[in-house]
Amino acid sequence: MKEIEKITHRIGILTSGGDAPGMNAALRAAVRTALEAGAEAVAIREGYRGLVEGGDAFRPMDWDAVGGIMHQGGTVIGTARSEAFRTREGRLQAAQNLVEHGIDCLIVIGGDGSLTAADLLHHEWTGLLAELVEGRRIAAEMAERYPRLALAGIGASIDNDMAGTDMSIGADSALHRIAEAVDGISATAASHQRTFVVEVMGRHCGYLALMSCLSTGADAVLIPEAPPAGDTWTDILPRRLRAGREAGRRDSIVIVAEGAVDSEGRPITAEQVRRVLEEKMAEEVRVTILGHVQRGGAPSAYDRLMGTLLGHAAVREVLTAAPGSEPQLIGVRHNRIIRKALDECVEATRQVTAAVEGNDFNQALELRGSSFSDTIDTVQTLLRSLPHPPSPERRRLRLAVLSSGGPAPGMNTATRAAVRIGLDEGHQMLGVHGGFRGLIDGDIEELGWMSVRGWTTAGGCELGINRTIPRGKDFYAIARTIEDLSIDGLLMIGGWSGFDSALRLTRKREAFPAFEIPIICLPATINNNLPGSELSVGADTALNAIVEAVDKIKQSAVASRRCFVVEVMGRYCGYLALMAGLASGAERVYLNEEGVTIADLEKDVEDLIASFKDGKRLGLMIRNEEANPCYTTQFMVSLFEEEGRGLFDVRQAILGHLQQGGNPSPFDRILATRLAKRSVERLIDEAEAGTAGALAIGLNNGVVEFTELETLRRHVDADLQRPKTQWWMELRPIAQFLAQPGPSGSAKTPA
Ligand code: ATP
């Protein structure tokens, strides 16, 4: 990373367009990163309207001004649409205001319109200043002092329609809102055997509709980029829903993006869908338009984290940009923060919109990228009412699915996807009850298409799960089961003990030829401590559970001066602790990876005392459950309480199993489905080719890939049950400095 020059810069930060949960996290990180770097931060309230109006809209921000805002939805500095900024005169006034306030760097957090506007302002900058000088609105020396406007954009829009970034701030939270709503609607729809049409946001972008269909197990989805041919949908849709009912479904849910069209570009509205379904299915159909519910509410853990990382990176960008360099979009690609020329991103976004508006849907899909098209294919398979009939020329394989380890939300989602994709390919799918114990005891049942109905959204593990690791005579029993049931391949969805067990089977292949079948391990554990994948299914749900719990814990302390020590799971892996610390603004995170010394604790006590003396009301320390065997959570609580000597009190909150429970988050549902699909496809390929790979599937740098279990073995610390290298450890410095009391030393507000 480039060093920041030691000149004082003044950075303007504005949020614009529709508000999006997570904007506050970006603002907080941007302000604090700026102050930490010795720059000044100025919030420009009400977006471009404030930029044009000037005056009070420009508010200098100190460290505390952005304390306690991360959990709030919307944007605390306001956003507004501004017609004035669309005009040259409006932008002239905006440039004058920026110069008069001494702002030489600008960070715009908003949707595609806002970022287009930012790009325009940047490109017009020299001309605008010349015009201001000519019109005697600013002095020539002033214009000379600001020859450039360093600019960075952050995509923030629940629609997720900005090209150049995988995710815009707010889209994940919106998916949470939609999933909560559709899960609720499914329950009532199933009770009454009803059909619901749910309209979600997305004028030119079907991201929310498509992902919410994938993550809720809805029956059909209509999106702008993949329209039905003409009015064929009026026949296809009722036919599909009827077939679903005949196959045993009690509820039918159709998700319609607000910008859905047919191949002629004619809008398909939720109301039209309702009328068609009512007429052709002869039953009552209800419409739910989710509207602004999707924007509201607290940001998800992902949006808090991403907002934080993007806000931080945007400030680094403007402070290190070479004179005359082009403005950049700071975004996320493959789970990493990236920068990309803003004008290219704006142009690519414009092209998708133009392709959708011009009915060039192939082009629109191509521009959206291959994973968008893959998701459409996956959704189309999963929402079939019944699988394709098996082809008579193809051998029907018998593939078994089991779960092993602790329960992780998303295991059911993965099992459902695996079963349906296997069945749709014409194979038989077997569910093993109770992990490897079930394989030892032969506790296995054949699963049909409808046996996994409703599993997309269900937490826990319907197949049953435990941590049994086969030993001694168990191998013989498992070999018998595999032979007796003619199992051709095995998919293990689970955690450390599952990976360990699968590896043990493969190491016994010489003694037991029955184990010469393909075996794939799909990482599913809230601890996120498995090798071969940056993320495990279940970790995102656990993180959300922690962040929600911490929000409540913080609120419980309004009337007191209190410090909480919150213990989170993860075993020896600090992923949950660090990410929860970043997403909730904890002062301190204790990880096993870093260890805890008495000197650390002494320093923490000193810091706590200093900041509570300075007026602080709330402290938050997050401790990984295995951070240190001696300095337990209770020990830390007693130490801080004793040393705090009445200045503040201390409470512990051991979050325990609530982190493992709950319905999977949309992200975990999507990840589980993606990984399960690829796993089953690979099992089929291997079994048909007569090979017997022993592999783990994983998501690395945004790519789904397989790694030999034996190779992974070399990349782990077996005693501490975690990978030797963990990608997320590089985020520690950001967490540390964002949580400190601030350069001014004042810390009156919670983090
Ligand atoms: P969302 O995705 O939530 O709609 P957005 O940023 O796309 O967010 P817009 O209403 O399109 O929202 O844009 C926000 C503001 O950005 C506008 O009110 C206007 O002030 C400015 N803006 C947008 N497009 C342009 C443009 N082409 N030229 C100048 N200003 C623009």
XYZ file of C-alpha atoms and ligand atoms in Angstrom, residues 16-18 48 81-82 85-86 91 110-114 116-117 120 157 203 295, ligand 1:
51
model
C -26.495 10.080 -2.238
C -29.351 8.386 -4.077
C -31.570 5.925 -2.243
C -25.740 16.516 -3.830
C -32.134 13.588 -4.965
C -30.992 16.876 -6.480
C -26.869 18.993 -9.570
C -27.991 17.720 -12.954
C -22.347 21.728 -10.408
C -24.274 6.062 -3.614
C -25.896 4.277 -6.511
C -25.081 4.361 -10.205
C -26.704 7.777 -10.697
C -24.718 9.290 -7.870
C -22.180 8.986 -12.672
C -22.656 12.427 -11.214
C -19.055 14.120 -14.285
C -27.577 0.688 -3.580
C -35.776 -1.640 -12.072
C -34.338 -0.522 2.392
P -30.317 4.357 -6.346
O -29.596 3.234 -7.012
O -30.671 4.092 -4.943
O -31.462 4.914 -7.159
P -28.720 6.467 -7.416
O -27.431 7.061 -6.970
O -28.691 5.744 -8.707
O -29.245 5.552 -6.230
P -30.173 8.664 -8.588
O -31.457 9.303 -8.190
O -30.072 8.089 -9.940
O -29.824 7.610 -7.451
O -29.010 9.744 -8.439
C -28.829 10.502 -7.256
C -28.477 11.927 -7.584
O -27.273 11.950 -8.358
C -29.494 12.645 -8.452
O -30.548 13.201 -7.674
C -28.676 13.736 -9.099
O -28.477 14.812 -8.222
C -27.335 13.045 -9.300
N -27.260 12.522 -10.672
C -27.660 11.310 -11.095
N -27.404 11.175 -12.415
C -26.811 12.320 -12.820
C -26.306 12.804 -14.055
N -26.350 12.063 -15.172
N -25.782 14.046 -14.089
C -25.712 14.787 -12.974
N -26.188 14.394 -11.787
C -26.735 13.191 -11.697
